[in-house]
Amino acid sequence: MPCSYDGYVIGDGILFYLDTNELLFVGRAPTVNWIEFHGQTGGYKVDLIRDDRSPSHPRGNAVVRRHYRYQIQDLTLPKCLRRSMAVRYRT
């Protein structure tokens, strides 16, 4: 959870581990802006790639993203995953 120097919360988000030295932060724009600013100005040895949110109404235009995330909430999720992925899924 990014916080200011005074301890005030900037925002929250989810930090995903993708691979060694590769992380993905998902959160609202103000939080992403704060992380990006400090990554660029803080003297850190990092590469930042921004993947802005898709528009809610793309108006017929193609939406291209670097990463896609899906959230599924259902009581039958394990059964759904087994069927969709055709692999064994331990519950």
CSV table of N, CA, C and O in Angstrom, one decimal:
chain,number,residue,atom,x,y,z
A,1,MET,N,0.8,-1.2,0.0
A,1,MET,CA,0.0,0.0,0.0
A,1,MET,C,0.9,1.2,0.0
A,1,MET,O,1.6,1.5,1.0
A,2,PRO,N,0.9,2.0,-1.1
A,2,PRO,CA,1.8,3.2,-1.2
A,2,PRO,C,1.3,4.2,-0.2
A,2,PRO,O,0.1,4.5,-0.1
A,3,CYS,N,2.2,4.8,0.5
A,3,CYS,CA,1.9,5.9,1.5
A,3,CYS,C,2.9,7.1,1.3
A,3,CYS,O,4.0,6.9,0.8
A,4,SER,N,2.4,8.2,1.7
A,4,SER,CA,3.2,9.4,1.6
A,4,SER,C,4.3,9.4,2.7
A,4,SER,O,4.2,8.5,3.6
A,5,TYR,N,5.2,10.3,2.6
A,5,TYR,CA,6.2,10.4,3.6
A,5,TYR,C,5.6,10.7,5.0
A,5,TYR,O,6.2,10.3,6.0
A,6,ASP,N,4.5,11.3,5.0
A,6,ASP,CA,3.8,11.6,6.3
A,6,ASP,C,2.9,10.4,6.8
A,6,ASP,O,2.2,10.6,7.8
A,7,GLY,N,2.9,9.4,6.0
A,7,GLY,CA,2.1,8.2,6.4
A,7,GLY,C,0.7,8.1,5.9
A,7,GLY,O,-0.1,7.3,6.2
A,8,TYR,N,0.3,9.1,5.0
A,8,TYR,CA,-1.0,9.1,4.5
A,8,TYR,C,-1.1,8.1,3.3
A,8,TYR,O,-0.2,8.0,2.5
A,9,VAL,N,-2.2,7.4,3.2
A,9,VAL,CA,-2.4,6.4,2.2
A,9,VAL,C,-2.6,7.1,0.8
A,9,VAL,O,-3.5,8.0,0.7
A,10,ILE,N,-1.8,6.7,-0.2
A,10,ILE,CA,-2.0,7.2,-1.6
A,10,ILE,C,-3.1,6.4,-2.2
A,10,ILE,O,-3.9,7.0,-3.0
A,11,GLY,N,-3.1,5.2,-2.0
A,11,GLY,CA,-4.1,4.3,-2.6
A,11,GLY,C,-3.7,2.8,-2.4
A,11,GLY,O,-2.7,2.6,-1.7
A,12,ASP,N,-4.4,1.9,-2.9
A,12,ASP,CA,-4.1,0.5,-2.8
A,12,ASP,C,-4.1,-0.2,-4.1
A,12,ASP,O,-4.5,0.4,-5.1
A,13,GLY,N,-3.7,-1.4,-4.1
A,13,GLY,CA,-3.7,-2.2,-5.3
A,13,GLY,C,-3.2,-3.6,-5.0
A,13,GLY,O,-3.0,-4.0,-3.9
A,14,ILE,N,-2.9,-4.3,-6.1
A,14,ILE,CA,-2.4,-5.7,-5.9
A,14,ILE,C,-1.1,-5.8,-6.7
A,14,ILE,O,-1.0,-5.3,-7.8
A,15,LEU,N,-0.1,-6.4,-6.0
A,15,LEU,CA,1.2,-6.6,-6.6
A,15,LEU,C,1.3,-8.1,-7.0
A,15,LEU,O,1.3,-8.9,-6.1
A,16,PHE,N,1.4,-8.4,-8.2
A,16,PHE,CA,1.6,-9.8,-8.7
A,16,PHE,C,3.0,-10.1,-9.0
A,16,PHE,O,3.7,-9.3,-9.6
A,17,TYR,N,3.5,-11.2,-8.6
A,17,TYR,CA,4.8,-11.7,-8.9
A,17,TYR,C,4.6,-12.5,-10.2
A,17,TYR,O,3.9,-13.5,-10.3
A,18,LEU,N,5.3,-12.1,-11.3
A,18,LEU,CA,5.3,-12.8,-12.6
A,18,LEU,C,6.5,-13.7,-12.8
A,18,LEU,O,6.3,-14.7,-13.3
A,19,ASP,N,7.7,-13.2,-12.4
A,19,ASP,CA,8.9,-13.9,-12.6
A,19,ASP,C,10.0,-13.2,-11.8
A,19,ASP,O,9.8,-12.2,-11.3
A,20,THR,N,11.2,-13.8,-11.8
A,20,THR,CA,12.3,-13.2,-11.1
A,20,THR,C,12.5,-11.8,-11.6
A,20,THR,O,12.6,-11.5,-12.9
A,21,ASN,N,12.5,-10.8,-10.7
A,21,ASN,CA,12.6,-9.4,-11.1
A,21,ASN,C,11.5,-8.8,-12.0
A,21,ASN,O,11.8,-7.9,-12.7
A,22,GLU,N,10.4,-9.5,-12.0
A,22,GLU,CA,9.3,-9.0,-12.8
A,22,GLU,C,8.0,-9.0,-12.0
A,22,GLU,O,7.5,-10.1,-11.6
A,23,LEU,N,7.5,-7.8,-11.7
A,23,LEU,CA,6.2,-7.7,-10.9
A,23,LEU,C,5.2,-6.9,-11.7
A,23,LEU,O,5.6,-6.1,-12.6
A,24,LEU,N,4.0,-7.1,-11.4
A,24,LEU,CA,2.9,-6.3,-12.0
A,24,LEU,C,2.0,-5.7,-10.9
A,24,LEU,O,1.5,-6.4,-10.1
A,25,PHE,N,1.9,-4.4,-10.9
A,25,PHE,CA,1.0,-3.7,-10.0
A,25,PHE,C,-0.3,-3.3,-10.7
A,25,PHE,O,-0.3,-2.7,-11.8
A,26,VAL,N,-1.4,-3.6,-10.1
A,26,VAL,CA,-2.7,-3.3,-10.6
A,26,VAL,C,-3.4,-2.4,-9.5
A,26,VAL,O,-3.5,-2.8,-8.4
A,27,GLY,N,-3.8,-1.2,-10.0
A,27,GLY,CA,-4.5,-0.3,-9.1
A,27,GLY,C,-5.0,0.9,-9.8
A,27,GLY,O,-4.9,1.0,-11.0
A,28,ARG,N,-5.6,1.8,-9.1
A,28,ARG,CA,-6.1,3.0,-9.7
A,28,ARG,C,-5.0,4.0,-10.2
A,28,ARG,O,-3.9,3.9,-9.7
A,29,ALA,N,-5.4,4.8,-11.1
A,29,ALA,CA,-4.4,5.7,-11.7
A,29,ALA,C,-3.6,6.5,-10.7
A,29,ALA,O,-2.4,6.6,-10.9
A,30,PRO,N,-4.2,7.1,-9.7
A,30,PRO,CA,-3.3,7.9,-8.8
A,30,PRO,C,-2.2,7.1,-8.1
A,30,PRO,O,-1.1,7.6,-7.9
A,31,THR,N,-2.5,5.9,-7.8
A,31,THR,CA,-1.5,5.0,-7.1
A,31,THR,C,-0.4,4.6,-8.1
A,31,THR,O,0.8,4.6,-7.8
A,32,VAL,N,-0.9,4.3,-9.4
A,32,VAL,CA,0.1,3.9,-10.4
A,32,VAL,C,1.0,5.1,-10.7
A,32,VAL,O,2.2,5.0,-10.9
A,33,ASN,N,0.4,6.3,-10.8
A,33,ASN,CA,1.2,7.6,-11.0
A,33,ASN,C,2.2,7.8,-9.9
A,33,ASN,O,3.4,8.1,-10.2
A,34,TRP,N,1.9,7.5,-8.7
A,34,TRP,CA,2.8,7.7,-7.5
A,34,TRP,C,3.9,6.7,-7.6
A,34,TRP,O,5.1,7.1,-7.5
A,35,ILE,N,3.6,5.4,-8.0
A,35,ILE,CA,4.7,4.4,-8.1
A,35,ILE,C,5.6,4.8,-9.3
A,35,ILE,O,6.8,4.7,-9.2
A,36,GLU,N,5.0,5.2,-10.4
A,36,GLU,CA,5.8,5.5,-11.6
A,36,GLU,C,6.7,6.7,-11.3
A,36,GLU,O,7.9,6.7,-11.6
A,37,PHE,N,6.2,7.7,-10.6
A,37,PHE,CA,7.0,8.9,-10.3
A,37,PHE,C,8.2,8.5,-9.4
A,37,PHE,O,9.3,9.0,-9.7
A,38,HIS,N,8.0,7.8,-8.4
A,38,HIS,CA,9.1,7.4,-7.5
A,38,HIS,C,10.0,6.4,-8.2
A,38,HIS,O,11.2,6.4,-7.9
A,39,GLY,N,9.5,5.6,-9.1
A,39,GLY,CA,10.4,4.7,-9.8
A,39,GLY,C,11.3,5.5,-10.7
A,39,GLY,O,12.5,5.1,-11.0
A,40,GLN,N,10.8,6.6,-11.3
A,40,GLN,CA,11.6,7.4,-12.2
A,40,GLN,C,12.6,8.4,-11.5
A,40,GLN,O,13.6,8.7,-12.0
A,41,THR,N,12.2,8.9,-10.4
A,41,THR,CA,12.9,9.9,-9.7
A,41,THR,C,13.7,9.5,-8.4
A,41,THR,O,14.5,10.3,-7.9
A,42,GLY,N,13.4,8.3,-8.0
A,42,GLY,CA,14.0,7.8,-6.7
A,42,GLY,C,15.4,7.2,-6.8
A,42,GLY,O,15.9,6.7,-5.8
A,43,GLY,N,16.0,7.2,-8.0
A,43,GLY,CA,17.3,6.6,-8.1
A,43,GLY,C,17.3,5.0,-8.1
A,43,GLY,O,18.3,4.4,-7.8
A,44,TYR,N,16.1,4.5,-8.3
A,44,TYR,CA,16.0,3.0,-8.3
A,44,TYR,C,16.4,2.4,-9.7
A,44,TYR,O,16.2,3.1,-10.7
A,45,LYS,N,16.9,1.3,-9.7
A,45,LYS,CA,17.3,0.6,-10.9
A,45,LYS,C,16.1,-0.3,-11.4
A,45,LYS,O,16.1,-1.5,-11.2
A,46,VAL,N,15.1,0.4,-12.0
A,46,VAL,CA,13.9,-0.3,-12.4
A,46,VAL,C,13.5,0.1,-13.9
A,46,VAL,O,13.9,1.2,-14.3
A,47,ASP,N,12.9,-0.8,-14.5
A,47,ASP,CA,12.2,-0.4,-15.8
A,47,ASP,C,10.7,-0.5,-15.6
A,47,ASP,O,10.2,-1.4,-15.0
A,48,LEU,N,10.1,0.6,-16.0
A,48,LEU,CA,8.6,0.7,-15.8
A,48,LEU,C,7.9,0.6,-17.1
A,48,LEU,O,8.3,1.4,-18.1
A,49,ILE,N,6.9,-0.2,-17.2
A,49,ILE,CA,6.1,-0.3,-18.4
A,49,ILE,C,4.6,0.0,-18.0
A,49,ILE,O,4.1,-0.8,-17.1
A,50,ARG,N,4.0,0.9,-18.5
A,50,ARG,CA,2.6,1.3,-18.1
A,50,ARG,C,1.6,0.6,-19.0
A,50,ARG,O,1.8,0.6,-20.2
A,51,ASP,N,0.6,0.0,-18.4
A,51,ASP,CA,-0.5,-0.7,-19.1
A,51,ASP,C,-1.8,-0.1,-18.6
A,51,ASP,O,-2.4,-0.7,-17.7
A,52,ASP,N,-2.2,1.1,-19.2
A,52,ASP,CA,-3.4,1.7,-18.6
A,52,ASP,C,-4.6,0.9,-18.8
A,52,ASP,O,-4.7,0.0,-19.6
A,53,ARG,N,-5.6,1.2,-18.0
A,53,ARG,CA,-6.9,0.5,-18.0
A,53,ARG,C,-7.6,0.6,-19.3
A,53,ARG,O,-7.4,1.6,-20.0
A,54,SER,N,-8.3,-0.4,-19.7
A,54,SER,CA,-9.1,-0.3,-20.9
A,54,SER,C,-10.3,0.7,-20.7
A,54,SER,O,-10.8,0.8,-19.6
A,55,PRO,N,-10.7,1.3,-21.8
A,55,PRO,CA,-11.8,2.2,-21.7
A,55,PRO,C,-13.1,1.4,-21.4
A,55,PRO,O,-13.2,0.3,-21.9
A,56,SER,N,-14.0,2.0,-20.6
A,56,SER,CA,-15.2,1.3,-20.3
A,56,SER,C,-16.1,1.2,-21.6
A,56,SER,O,-16.8,0.2,-21.7
A,57,HIS,N,-16.0,2.2,-22.5
A,57,HIS,CA,-16.8,2.2,-23.7
A,57,HIS,C,-15.8,2.5,-24.9
A,57,HIS,O,-15.6,3.6,-25.2
A,58,PRO,N,-15.2,1.4,-25.5
A,58,PRO,CA,-14.2,1.6,-26.5
A,58,PRO,C,-14.8,2.1,-27.8
A,58,PRO,O,-14.1,2.5,-28.7
A,59,ARG,N,-16.1,2.2,-27.9
A,59,ARG,CA,-16.8,2.8,-29.1
A,59,ARG,C,-16.4,2.1,-30.4
A,59,ARG,O,-16.1,2.8,-31.4
A,60,GLY,N,-16.3,0.8,-30.4
A,60,GLY,CA,-16.0,0.0,-31.6
A,60,GLY,C,-14.5,-0.1,-31.9
A,60,GLY,O,-14.1,-0.8,-32.8
A,61,ASN,N,-13.6,0.6,-31.1
A,61,ASN,CA,-12.2,0.5,-31.4
A,61,ASN,C,-11.6,-0.7,-30.7
A,61,ASN,O,-12.1,-1.1,-29.6
A,62,ALA,N,-10.6,-1.2,-31.3
A,62,ALA,CA,-9.9,-2.4,-30.7
A,62,ALA,C,-9.2,-2.0,-29.4
A,62,ALA,O,-8.7,-0.9,-29.3
A,63,VAL,N,-9.3,-2.9,-28.4
A,63,VAL,CA,-8.6,-2.6,-27.1
A,63,VAL,C,-7.4,-3.6,-27.0
A,63,VAL,O,-7.6,-4.8,-27.1
A,64,VAL,N,-6.3,-3.1,-27.0
A,64,VAL,CA,-5.0,-3.9,-26.9
A,64,VAL,C,-4.4,-3.6,-25.6
A,64,VAL,O,-4.1,-2.5,-25.2
A,65,ARG,N,-4.1,-4.7,-24.9
A,65,ARG,CA,-3.5,-4.6,-23.6
A,65,ARG,C,-2.3,-5.5,-23.5
A,65,ARG,O,-2.2,-6.5,-24.2
A,66,ARG,N,-1.4,-5.2,-22.6
A,66,ARG,CA,-0.2,-6.1,-22.4
A,66,ARG,C,-0.6,-7.3,-21.5
A,66,ARG,O,-0.2,-8.4,-21.8
A,67,HIS,N,-1.4,-7.0,-20.5
A,67,HIS,CA,-1.9,-8.1,-19.6
A,67,HIS,C,-3.4,-8.0,-19.5
A,67,HIS,O,-4.0,-6.9,-19.5
A,68,TYR,N,-4.1,-9.1,-19.5
A,68,TYR,CA,-5.5,-9.2,-19.2
A,68,TYR,C,-5.8,-9.9,-17.9
A,68,TYR,O,-5.1,-10.9,-17.6
A,69,ARG,N,-6.7,-9.4,-17.1
A,69,ARG,CA,-7.0,-10.0,-15.9
A,69,ARG,C,-8.5,-10.3,-15.8
A,69,ARG,O,-9.3,-9.5,-16.2
A,70,TYR,N,-8.9,-11.5,-15.3
A,70,TYR,CA,-10.3,-11.8,-15.2
A,70,TYR,C,-10.6,-12.2,-13.8
A,70,TYR,O,-9.8,-12.9,-13.1
A,71,GLN,N,-11.7,-11.8,-13.3
A,71,GLN,CA,-12.1,-12.2,-12.0
A,71,GLN,C,-13.4,-12.9,-12.1
A,71,GLN,O,-14.4,-12.5,-12.7
A,72,ILE,N,-13.4,-14.1,-11.4
A,72,ILE,CA,-14.6,-15.0,-11.4
A,72,ILE,C,-15.0,-15.2,-10.0
A,72,ILE,O,-14.1,-15.7,-9.2
A,73,GLN,N,-16.2,-15.0,-9.7
A,73,GLN,CA,-16.7,-15.3,-8.3
A,73,GLN,C,-18.0,-16.1,-8.5
A,73,GLN,O,-19.0,-15.6,-9.0
A,74,ASP,N,-17.9,-17.3,-8.0
A,74,ASP,CA,-19.1,-18.2,-8.1
A,74,ASP,C,-18.8,-19.4,-7.2
A,74,ASP,O,-17.7,-19.9,-7.0
A,75,LEU,N,-19.9,-20.0,-6.7
A,75,LEU,CA,-19.8,-21.1,-5.8
A,75,LEU,C,-19.3,-22.4,-6.6
A,75,LEU,O,-18.8,-23.3,-6.1
A,76,THR,N,-19.6,-22.4,-7.9
A,76,THR,CA,-19.2,-23.5,-8.7
A,76,THR,C,-17.8,-23.2,-9.5
A,76,THR,O,-17.6,-23.9,-10.5
A,77,LEU,N,-17.0,-22.3,-9.0
A,77,LEU,CA,-15.8,-22.0,-9.6
A,77,LEU,C,-14.9,-23.2,-9.9
A,77,LEU,O,-14.4,-23.3,-11.0
A,78,PRO,N,-14.6,-24.1,-8.9
A,78,PRO,CA,-13.7,-25.2,-9.2
A,78,PRO,C,-14.2,-26.0,-10.4
A,78,PRO,O,-13.4,-26.4,-11.2
A,79,LYS,N,-15.5,-26.3,-10.4
A,79,LYS,CA,-16.1,-27.1,-11.6
A,79,LYS,C,-15.9,-26.3,-12.9
A,79,LYS,O,-15.5,-26.9,-13.9
A,80,CYS,N,-16.1,-25.0,-12.9
A,80,CYS,CA,-16.0,-24.2,-14.0
A,80,CYS,C,-14.5,-24.2,-14.5
A,80,CYS,O,-14.3,-24.3,-15.7
A,81,LEU,N,-13.6,-24.1,-13.6
A,81,LEU,CA,-12.2,-24.1,-14.0
A,81,LEU,C,-11.7,-25.4,-14.6
A,81,LEU,O,-11.0,-25.5,-15.6
A,82,ARG,N,-12.2,-26.5,-14.0
A,82,ARG,CA,-11.9,-27.8,-14.5
A,82,ARG,C,-12.4,-28.0,-15.9
A,82,ARG,O,-11.6,-28.5,-16.8
A,83,ARG,N,-13.6,-27.5,-16.2
A,83,ARG,CA,-14.1,-27.7,-17.5
A,83,ARG,C,-13.4,-26.8,-18.5
A,83,ARG,O,-13.1,-27.2,-19.6
A,84,SER,N,-13.2,-25.5,-18.2
A,84,SER,CA,-12.6,-24.6,-19.1
A,84,SER,C,-11.1,-24.8,-19.4
A,84,SER,O,-10.7,-24.6,-20.5
A,85,MET,N,-10.4,-25.3,-18.4
A,85,MET,CA,-9.0,-25.5,-18.6
A,85,MET,C,-8.6,-26.9,-19.0
A,85,MET,O,-7.5,-27.2,-19.4
A,86,ALA,N,-9.6,-27.8,-18.9
A,86,ALA,CA,-9.4,-29.3,-19.2
A,86,ALA,C,-8.2,-29.8,-18.5
A,86,ALA,O,-7.4,-30.6,-19.0
A,87,VAL,N,-7.9,-29.4,-17.3
A,87,VAL,CA,-6.8,-29.9,-16.5
A,87,VAL,C,-7.4,-30.2,-15.1
A,87,VAL,O,-8.4,-29.7,-14.7
A,88,ARG,N,-6.6,-30.9,-14.3
A,88,ARG,CA,-7.0,-31.2,-13.0
A,88,ARG,C,-6.8,-30.0,-12.1
A,88,ARG,O,-5.7,-29.4,-12.1
A,89,TYR,N,-7.8,-29.7,-11.3
A,89,TYR,CA,-7.7,-28.5,-10.5
A,89,TYR,C,-8.1,-29.0,-9.0
A,89,TYR,O,-9.1,-29.5,-8.8
A,90,ARG,N,-7.1,-28.8,-8.1
A,90,ARG,CA,-7.4,-29.3,-6.8
A,90,ARG,C,-8.2,-28.2,-6.0
A,90,ARG,O,-7.8,-27.1,-6.0
A,91,THR,N,-9.2,-28.7,-5.3
A,91,THR,CA,-10.0,-27.8,-4.5
A,91,THR,C,-9.7,-27.9,-3.0
A,91,THR,O,-9.2,-28.9,-2.6
